[in-house]
PDB file of C-alpha atoms and ligand atoms in Angstrom:
ATOM      1  CA  MET A   1      82.883  89.504  73.975  1.00 66.00           C
ATOM      2  CA  SER A   2      85.418  87.142  75.346  1.00 96.00           C
ATOM      3  CA  ILE A   3      88.235  84.904  74.249  1.00 98.00           C
ATOM      4  CA  THR A   4      89.815  81.715  75.553  1.00 98.00           C
ATOM      5  CA  VAL A   5      93.597  81.264  75.307  1.00 98.00           C
ATOM      6  CA  HIS A   6      95.145  77.798  75.029  1.00 98.00           C
ATOM      7  CA  GLN A   7      98.892  77.821  75.735  1.00 98.00           C
ATOM      8  CA  PHE A   8     101.402  75.022  75.124  1.00 98.00           C
ATOM      9  CA  PRO A   9     105.177  74.635  74.792  1.00 98.00           C
ATOM     10  CA  CYS A  10     106.853  74.444  71.370  1.00 98.00           C
ATOM     11  CA  LEU A  11     110.491  73.861  70.321  1.00 98.00           C
ATOM     12  CA  SER A  12     112.919  74.263  73.228  1.00 97.00           C
ATOM     13  CA  ASP A  13     111.586  77.393  74.924  1.00 98.00           C
ATOM     14  CA  ASN A  14     108.788  78.900  72.782  1.00 98.00           C
ATOM     15  CA  TYR A  15     105.107  78.995  73.680  1.00 98.00           C
ATOM     16  CA  GLY A  16     102.355  78.366  71.175  1.00 98.00           C
ATOM     17  CA  PHE A  17      99.000  80.094  71.676  1.00 99.00           C
ATOM     18  CA  LEU A  18      95.609  79.299  70.223  1.00 99.00           C
ATOM     19  CA  VAL A  19      92.911  81.886  70.848  1.00 98.00           C
ATOM     20  CA  ARG A  20      89.202  81.222  70.441  1.00 98.00           C
ATOM     21  CA  ASP A  21      86.499  83.841  70.069  1.00 98.00           C
ATOM     22  CA  ASP A  22      83.893  82.339  72.404  1.00 98.00           C
ATOM     23  CA  ALA A  23      80.939  83.908  70.577  1.00 97.00           C
ATOM     24  CA  THR A  24      81.644  82.286  67.210  1.00 97.00           C
ATOM     25  CA  GLY A  25      84.099  79.485  68.001  1.00 97.00           C
ATOM     26  CA  LEU A  26      86.607  80.834  65.455  1.00 98.00           C
ATOM     27  CA  ALA A  27      90.242  80.468  66.447  1.00 98.00           C
ATOM     28  CA  ALA A  28      93.557  82.163  65.737  1.00 99.00           C
ATOM     29  CA  CYS A  29      97.082  80.952  66.198  1.00 98.00           C
ATOM     30  CA  ILE A  30      99.603  83.479  67.510  1.00 99.00           C
ATOM     31  CA  ASP A  31     102.787  82.799  65.523  1.00 99.00           C
ATOM     32  CA  THR A  32     103.705  79.332  64.264  1.00 98.00           C
ATOM     33  CA  PRO A  33     106.779  78.097  66.140  1.00 98.00           C
ATOM     34  CA  GLU A  34     106.122  74.403  65.460  1.00 98.00           C
ATOM     35  CA  ALA A  35     103.477  73.361  62.927  1.00 98.00           C
ATOM     36  CA  SER A  36     103.118  69.718  64.042  1.00 98.00           C
ATOM     37  CA  VAL A  37     102.482  70.677  67.670  1.00 98.00           C
ATOM     38  CA  ILE A  38     100.045  73.455  66.738  1.00 98.00           C
ATOM     39  CA  LEU A  39      98.066  71.169  64.419  1.00 98.00           C
ATOM     40  CA  ARG A  40      97.908  68.537  67.162  1.00 98.00           C
ATOM     41  CA  GLU A  41      96.632  71.084  69.701  1.00 98.00           C
ATOM     42  CA  LEU A  42      94.031  72.300  67.198  1.00 98.00           C
ATOM     43  CA  GLU A  43      92.787  68.755  66.844  1.00 98.00           C
ATOM     44  CA  LYS A  44      92.724  68.288  70.632  1.00 98.00           C
ATOM     45  CA  THR A  45      90.694  71.446  71.186  1.00 98.00           C
ATOM     46  CA  GLY A  46      88.478  70.912  68.160  1.00 97.00           C
ATOM     47  CA  TRP A  47      88.822  74.627  67.409  1.00 98.00           C
ATOM     48  CA  LYS A  48      88.460  75.893  63.833  1.00 97.00           C
ATOM     49  CA  LEU A  49      91.503  77.893  62.742  1.00 98.00           C
ATOM     50  CA  ALA A  50      90.564  81.066  60.871  1.00 98.00           C
ATOM     51  CA  LEU A  51      93.746  83.141  61.270  1.00 98.00           C
ATOM     52  CA  ILE A  52      97.459  83.042  61.876  1.00 99.00           C
ATOM     53  CA  LEU A  53      98.551  86.258  63.599  1.00 99.00           C
ATOM     54  CA  ASN A  54     102.292  86.754  63.177  1.00 99.00           C
ATOM     55  CA  THR A  55     104.320  89.103  65.352  1.00 99.00           C
ATOM     56  CA  HIS A  56     107.553  89.077  63.319  1.00 98.00           C
ATOM     57  CA  TRP A  57     109.447  87.232  60.624  1.00 98.00           C
ATOM     58  CA  HIS A  58     111.778  84.975  62.643  1.00 98.00           C
ATOM     59  CA  GLN A  59     111.707  81.235  61.922  1.00 98.00           C
ATOM     60  CA  ASP A  60     110.499  80.330  65.426  1.00 98.00           C
ATOM     61  CA  HIS A  61     107.484  82.651  64.881  1.00 98.00           C
ATOM     62  CA  ALA A  62     106.508  82.265  61.218  1.00 98.00           C
ATOM     63  CA  GLY A  63     108.298  79.060  60.219  1.00 98.00           C
ATOM     64  CA  GLY A  64     105.111  76.969  60.476  1.00 98.00           C
ATOM     65  CA  ASN A  65     102.875  79.326  58.478  1.00 98.00           C
ATOM     66  CA  ALA A  66     102.916  77.422  55.177  1.00 98.00           C
ATOM     67  CA  GLU A  67     102.245  73.996  56.695  1.00 98.00           C
ATOM     68  CA  ILE A  68      99.417  75.260  58.913  1.00 98.00           C
ATOM     69  CA  LYS A  69      97.811  77.255  56.110  1.00 98.00           C
ATOM     70  CA  ALA A  70      97.973  74.215  53.826  1.00 98.00           C
ATOM     71  CA  ALA A  71      96.356  72.033  56.496  1.00 98.00           C
ATOM     72  CA  THR A  72      93.596  74.440  57.559  1.00 98.00           C
ATOM     73  CA  GLY A  73      93.047  76.999  54.792  1.00 98.00           C
ATOM     74  CA  CYS A  74      93.434  79.808  57.341  1.00 98.00           C
ATOM     75  CA  THR A  75      94.314  83.419  56.487  1.00 98.00           C
ATOM     76  CA  VAL A  76      97.830  84.630  57.359  1.00 99.00           C
ATOM     77  CA  VAL A  77      97.914  88.081  58.982  1.00 99.00           C
ATOM     78  CA  GLY A  78     101.169  89.780  59.893  1.00 99.00           C
ATOM     79  CA  PRO A  79     103.682  92.536  59.276  1.00 99.00           C
ATOM     80  CA  ALA A  80     105.080  92.797  55.734  1.00 98.00           C
ATOM     81  CA  GLU A  81     108.502  91.620  56.949  1.00 98.00           C
ATOM     82  CA  VAL A  82     107.103  88.068  57.364  1.00 98.00           C
ATOM     83  CA  GLU A  83     107.305  87.792  53.569  1.00 98.00           C
ATOM     84  CA  ARG A  84     111.061  87.397  54.029  1.00 97.00           C
ATOM     85  CA  LEU A  85     110.031  83.894  55.115  1.00 96.00           C
ATOM     86  CA  SER A  86     106.634  83.104  53.561  1.00 94.00           C
ATOM     87  CA  PRO A  87     103.577  84.826  52.008  1.00 98.00           C
ATOM     88  CA  VAL A  88     101.213  87.014  54.067  1.00 98.00           C
ATOM     89  CA  ASP A  89      97.550  87.294  53.013  1.00 98.00           C
ATOM     90  CA  ARG A  90      96.841  90.483  54.934  1.00 98.00           C
ATOM     91  CA  LYS A  91      99.655  92.845  55.882  1.00 98.00           C
ATOM     92  CA  VAL A  92      98.993  94.914  58.993  1.00 99.00           C
ATOM     93  CA  GLY A  93     100.786  97.554  61.017  1.00 98.00           C
ATOM     94  CA  GLY A  94     100.306  99.816  64.039  1.00 98.00           C
ATOM     95  CA  GLY A  95      96.746 101.163  64.343  1.00 98.00           C
ATOM     96  CA  ASP A  96      95.116  98.383  62.302  1.00 99.00           C
ATOM     97  CA  VAL A  97      92.419  96.188  63.836  1.00 98.00           C
ATOM     98  CA  VAL A  98      92.095  92.460  63.175  1.00 98.00           C
ATOM     99  CA  GLU A  99      88.730  90.799  63.798  1.00 98.00           C
ATOM    100  CA  LEU A 100      88.348  87.184  64.873  1.00 98.00           C
ATOM    101  CA  GLY A 101      84.599  86.571  64.948  1.00 98.00           C
ATOM    102  CA  GLU A 102      83.396  89.131  67.469  1.00 98.00           C
ATOM    103  CA  ALA A 103      86.806  89.626  69.072  1.00 98.00           C
ATOM    104  CA  ARG A 104      89.007  92.533  68.004  1.00 98.00           C
ATOM    105  CA  PHE A 105      92.770  92.802  68.185  1.00 98.00           C
ATOM    106  CA  GLN A 106      94.451  96.175  67.964  1.00 98.00           C
ATOM    107  CA  VAL A 107      97.808  96.043  66.207  1.00 99.00           C
ATOM    108  CA  ILE A 108     100.533  97.821  68.182  1.00 99.00           C
ATOM    109  CA  GLU A 109     103.774  98.716  66.454  1.00 98.00           C
ATOM    110  CA  SER A 110     106.528  97.171  68.567  1.00 98.00           C
ATOM    111  CA  GLY A 111     109.672  97.230  66.441  1.00 98.00           C
ATOM    112  CA  GLY A 112     113.187  96.879  67.813  1.00 98.00           C
ATOM    113  CA  HIS A 113     113.794  93.111  68.037  1.00 98.00           C
ATOM    114  CA  THR A 114     112.975  93.184  64.307  1.00 98.00           C
ATOM    115  CA  LEU A 115     112.119  96.415  62.501  1.00 98.00           C
ATOM    116  CA  GLY A 116     108.523  95.453  61.689  1.00 98.00           C
ATOM    117  CA  HIS A 117     107.598  93.584  64.881  1.00 99.00           C
ATOM    118  CA  ILE A 118     103.979  94.040  66.012  1.00 99.00           C
ATOM    119  CA  ALA A 119     101.902  93.080  69.055  1.00 99.00           C
ATOM    120  CA  TYR A 120      98.179  92.272  69.251  1.00 99.00           C
ATOM    121  CA  PHE A 121      95.947  93.706  72.016  1.00 99.00           C
ATOM    122  CA  ASP A 122      92.403  92.635  72.804  1.00 98.00           C
ATOM    123  CA  ALA A 123      91.071  95.683  74.669  1.00 98.00           C
ATOM    124  CA  ALA A 124      87.807  93.988  75.694  1.00 98.00           C
ATOM    125  CA  ASP A 125      89.609  91.192  77.517  1.00 98.00           C
ATOM    126  CA  HIS A 126      92.861  92.965  78.478  1.00 98.00           C
ATOM    127  CA  VAL A 127      94.994  90.374  76.725  1.00 98.00           C
ATOM    128  CA  ALA A 128      98.160  91.143  74.722  1.00 99.00           C
ATOM    129  CA  PHE A 129     100.341  88.908  72.568  1.00 99.00           C
ATOM    130  CA  VAL A 130     103.725  90.565  72.455  1.00 99.00           C
ATOM    131  CA  GLY A 131     105.993  88.120  70.616  1.00 98.00           C
ATOM    132  CA  ASP A 132     109.657  88.847  71.349  1.00 98.00           C
ATOM    133  CA  THR A 133     109.203  92.493  72.406  1.00 98.00           C
ATOM    134  CA  LEU A 134     108.434  92.180  76.125  1.00 99.00           C
ATOM    135  CA  PHE A 135     109.291  89.143  78.253  1.00 98.00           C
ATOM    136  CA  ALA A 136     108.655  88.405  81.903  1.00 98.00           C
ATOM    137  CA  LEU A 137     111.514  90.411  83.494  1.00 98.00           C
ATOM    138  CA  GLY A 138     113.076  90.836  80.051  1.00 98.00           C
ATOM    139  CA  CYS A 139     112.791  92.179  76.529  1.00 98.00           C
ATOM    140  CA  GLY A 140     113.858  91.038  73.080  1.00 98.00           C
ATOM    141  CA  ARG A 141     117.360  91.493  71.768  1.00 98.00           C
ATOM    142  CA  LEU A 142     117.898  94.407  69.375  1.00 98.00           C
ATOM    143  CA  PHE A 143     118.626  92.415  66.231  1.00 98.00           C
ATOM    144  CA  GLU A 144     117.424  95.097  63.804  1.00 98.00           C
ATOM    145  CA  GLY A 145     116.187  98.193  65.618  1.00 98.00           C
ATOM    146  CA  THR A 146     117.710 100.846  67.857  1.00 98.00           C
ATOM    147  CA  ALA A 147     117.414 101.279  71.615  1.00 98.00           C
ATOM    148  CA  THR A 148     115.179 104.309  71.000  1.00 98.00           C
ATOM    149  CA  GLN A 149     112.818 102.312  68.754  1.00 98.00           C
ATOM    150  CA  MET A 150     112.590  99.480  71.294  1.00 98.00           C
ATOM    151  CA  TRP A 151     112.115 101.872  74.208  1.00 98.00           C
ATOM    152  CA  ASP A 152     109.230 103.555  72.366  1.00 98.00           C
ATOM    153  CA  SER A 153     107.728 100.129  71.632  1.00 99.00           C
ATOM    154  CA  LEU A 154     108.006  99.087  75.279  1.00 99.00           C
ATOM    155  CA  GLN A 155     106.363 102.358  76.331  1.00 98.00           C
ATOM    156  CA  ARG A 156     103.367 101.605  74.084  1.00 98.00           C
ATOM    157  CA  LEU A 157     102.998  98.246  75.825  1.00 99.00           C
ATOM    158  CA  ALA A 158     103.551  99.759  79.280  1.00 98.00           C
ATOM    159  CA  ALA A 159     100.649 102.142  78.562  1.00 98.00           C
ATOM    160  CA  LEU A 160      98.191  99.216  78.409  1.00 99.00           C
ATOM    161  CA  PRO A 161      96.045  98.606  81.521  1.00 98.00           C
ATOM    162  CA  ASP A 162      98.009  97.178  84.472  1.00 98.00           C
ATOM    163  CA  ASP A 163      95.864  94.041  84.589  1.00 98.00           C
ATOM    164  CA  THR A 164      96.548  93.226  80.920  1.00 99.00           C
ATOM    165  CA  LYS A 165      97.640  89.599  80.609  1.00 98.00           C
ATOM    166  CA  VAL A 166     100.877  89.567  78.606  1.00 99.00           C
ATOM    167  CA  TYR A 167     101.575  86.450  76.561  1.00 99.00           C
ATOM    168  CA  CYS A 168     105.302  86.426  75.728  1.00 98.00           C
ATOM    169  CA  ALA A 169     106.646  84.028  73.127  1.00 98.00           C
ATOM    170  CA  HIS A 170     109.422  82.431  75.217  1.00 98.00           C
ATOM    171  CA  GLU A 171     110.030  80.963  78.669  1.00 98.00           C
ATOM    172  CA  TYR A 172     113.168  82.969  79.432  1.00 98.00           C
ATOM    173  CA  THR A 173     112.076  84.152  82.857  1.00 98.00           C
ATOM    174  CA  ALA A 174     114.554  82.394  85.176  1.00 98.00           C
ATOM    175  CA  SER A 175     117.592  83.628  83.246  1.00 97.00           C
ATOM    176  CA  ASN A 176     115.988  87.072  82.945  1.00 98.00           C
ATOM    177  CA  ALA A 177     115.535  87.064  86.730  1.00 98.00           C
ATOM    178  CA  ARG A 178     119.220  86.264  87.317  1.00 98.00           C
ATOM    179  CA  PHE A 179     120.208  89.250  85.199  1.00 98.00           C
ATOM    180  CA  ALA A 180     117.580  91.509  86.784  1.00 98.00           C
ATOM    181  CA  LEU A 181     118.933  90.748  90.270  1.00 98.00           C
ATOM    182  CA  SER A 182     122.403  91.804  89.075  1.00 98.00           C
ATOM    183  CA  VAL A 183     121.252  95.324  88.182  1.00 98.00           C
ATOM    184  CA  ASP A 184     118.353  96.016  90.557  1.00 98.00           C
ATOM    185  CA  ALA A 185     118.209  95.602  94.341  1.00 97.00           C
ATOM    186  CA  ASP A 186     114.502  96.438  94.611  1.00 97.00           C
ATOM    187  CA  PRO A 187     112.696  94.199  97.175  1.00 98.00           C
ATOM    188  CA  ALA A 188     109.699  93.631  94.858  1.00 98.00           C
ATOM    189  CA  LEU A 189     112.071  92.168  92.258  1.00 98.00           C
ATOM    190  CA  LYS A 190     113.771  89.995  94.850  1.00 98.00           C
ATOM    191  CA  ALA A 191     110.440  88.571  95.994  1.00 98.00           C
ATOM    192  CA  ARG A 192     109.304  87.935  92.439  1.00 98.00           C
ATOM    193  CA  ALA A 193     112.605  86.299  91.463  1.00 98.00           C
ATOM    194  CA  GLU A 194     112.300  83.853  94.374  1.00 98.00           C
ATOM    195  CA  GLN A 195     108.784  82.929  93.248  1.00 98.00           C
ATOM    196  CA  ILE A 196     110.044  82.454  89.683  1.00 98.00           C
ATOM    197  CA  PHE A 197     112.935  80.184  90.663  1.00 98.00           C
ATOM    198  CA  ALA A 198     110.567  78.085  92.800  1.00 98.00           C
ATOM    199  CA  ALA A 199     107.953  77.906  90.037  1.00 98.00           C
ATOM    200  CA  ARG A 200     110.532  76.796  87.467  1.00 98.00           C
ATOM    201  CA  GLU A 201     111.847  74.161  89.911  1.00 98.00           C
ATOM    202  CA  ARG A 202     108.303  72.767  89.943  1.00 98.00           C
ATOM    203  CA  GLY A 203     108.235  72.896  86.132  1.00 97.00           C
ATOM    204  CA  GLU A 204     105.545  75.612  86.077  1.00 98.00           C
ATOM    205  CA  TRP A 205     105.191  78.257  83.377  1.00 98.00           C
ATOM    206  CA  THR A 206     105.812  81.925  84.213  1.00 98.00           C
ATOM    207  CA  VAL A 207     103.877  83.199  81.178  1.00 98.00           C
ATOM    208  CA  PRO A 208     101.509  85.039  81.034  1.00 98.00           C
ATOM    209  CA  THR A 209     102.689  87.966  83.105  1.00 98.00           C
ATOM    210  CA  THR A 210     100.915  91.325  83.492  1.00 98.00           C
ATOM    211  CA  ILE A 211     101.767  94.888  82.529  1.00 99.00           C
ATOM    212  CA  GLY A 212     101.512  95.974  86.177  1.00 98.00           C
ATOM    213  CA  LEU A 213     103.966  93.321  87.347  1.00 98.00           C
ATOM    214  CA  GLU A 214     106.422  94.170  84.561  1.00 98.00           C
ATOM    215  CA  LYS A 215     106.234  97.920  85.245  1.00 98.00           C
ATOM    216  CA  ALA A 216     107.040  97.191  88.905  1.00 98.00           C
ATOM    217  CA  THR A 217     109.900  94.732  88.422  1.00 98.00           C
ATOM    218  CA  ASN A 218     111.186  94.485  84.828  1.00 98.00           C
ATOM    219  CA  PRO A 219     114.655  96.108  84.720  1.00 98.00           C
ATOM    220  CA  PHE A 220     114.152  97.214  81.101  1.00 98.00           C
ATOM    221  CA  LEU A 221     110.956  99.121  81.935  1.00 98.00           C
ATOM    222  CA  ARG A 222     112.636 100.383  85.141  1.00 98.00           C
ATOM    223  CA  ALA A 223     115.771 101.494  83.254  1.00 98.00           C
ATOM    224  CA  PRO A 224     115.216 105.248  83.874  1.00 98.00           C
ATOM    225  CA  THR A 225     115.034 104.526  87.641  1.00 98.00           C
ATOM    226  CA  LEU A 226     118.116 102.296  87.537  1.00 98.00           C
ATOM    227  CA  ARG A 227     120.143 104.758  85.446  1.00 98.00           C
ATOM    228  CA  PRO A 228     118.717 108.188  86.387  1.00 98.00           C
ATOM    229  CA  GLU A 229     121.764 110.024  85.018  1.00 98.00           C
ATOM    230  CA  LEU A 230     120.769 109.017  81.460  1.00 98.00           C
ATOM    231  CA  ALA A 231     117.870 109.973  79.204  1.00 98.00           C
ATOM    232  CA  PRO A 232     115.210 107.210  79.291  1.00 98.00           C
ATOM    233  CA  ALA A 233     116.004 105.590  75.922  1.00 98.00           C
ATOM    234  CA  GLU A 234     119.739 105.732  76.706  1.00 98.00           C
ATOM    235  CA  ALA A 235     119.134 104.203  80.128  1.00 98.00           C
ATOM    236  CA  PHE A 236     117.194 101.431  78.420  1.00 98.00           C
ATOM    237  CA  GLY A 237     120.029 100.949  75.907  1.00 98.00           C
ATOM    238  CA  ALA A 238     122.564 100.686  78.747  1.00 98.00           C
ATOM    239  CA  VAL A 239     120.525  97.986  80.513  1.00 98.00           C
ATOM    240  CA  ARG A 240     120.036  96.138  77.204  1.00 98.00           C
ATOM    241  CA  THR A 241     123.807  96.185  76.548  1.00 98.00           C
ATOM    242  CA  ALA A 242     124.488  94.953  80.082  1.00 98.00           C
ATOM    243  CA  LYS A 243     122.124  92.008  79.496  1.00 98.00           C
ATOM    244  CA  ASP A 244     123.796  91.196  76.161  1.00 98.00           C
ATOM    245  CA  ASN A 245     127.116  90.960  78.008  1.00 97.00           C
ATOM    246  CA  PHE A 246     125.778  89.238  81.148  1.00 97.00           C
ATOM    247  CA  LYS A 247     127.339  85.916  81.972  1.00 90.00           C
ATOM    248  CA  GLY A 248     124.853  84.531  84.439  1.00 76.00           C
TER     249      GLY A 248
HETATM  250 ZN1  LIG B   1     112.427  86.593  67.418  1.00 88.45          ZN
HETATM  251 FE1  LIG B   2     111.535  84.117  69.229  1.00 88.45          FE
END
């Protein structure tokens, strides 16, 4: 079993992802930030869209569902909360499995940014699509959930294999790095931040990242080390609040 991921920019700082199951040629679209761009990329690749896999209900993740479904006849899969925006054909939650041809995606509950946010993990290929839960050197804002809910969600992602490729939904890495450097003096972070600034200067993407790299350098995952006087979820909450107030 294997999959191929096709990544491309959408809107101002989102990424679109098309995923093909190599065995059958069936494809899925992870979220629908910009229908016109996604439909164009589908045409370019020649892939046949079977599924939309939504991570959460926000406009820049599910806003293109209706147009893409109308154009392709695909099935919309996602958390129930997406129905705040548009209909979902198959509602899924943590522990469910979604099949795309021969590929299988485990649904991981990852609420906190929104209450019903989910991530998709392909255990055969060590690939995860994490929406707005985990970013390269960052994590999603707590629009709906609590620090404890988000910390638990991040721990479920951190438990994936270190070499798991993590496809985040936004290119926020340079600004995340500036914040990270303000709260963490670790040399591994410093080295990574320099690489990130240089890569962004060259116009390169910093997504995907990996679980191993994030565990080593992401200040949100490292919160208990940065704030050892606090319980882990509280330490995470303190780092999250500091980022919300950071004027970088
Ligand atoms: Zn969002
Ligand atoms: Fe988003």
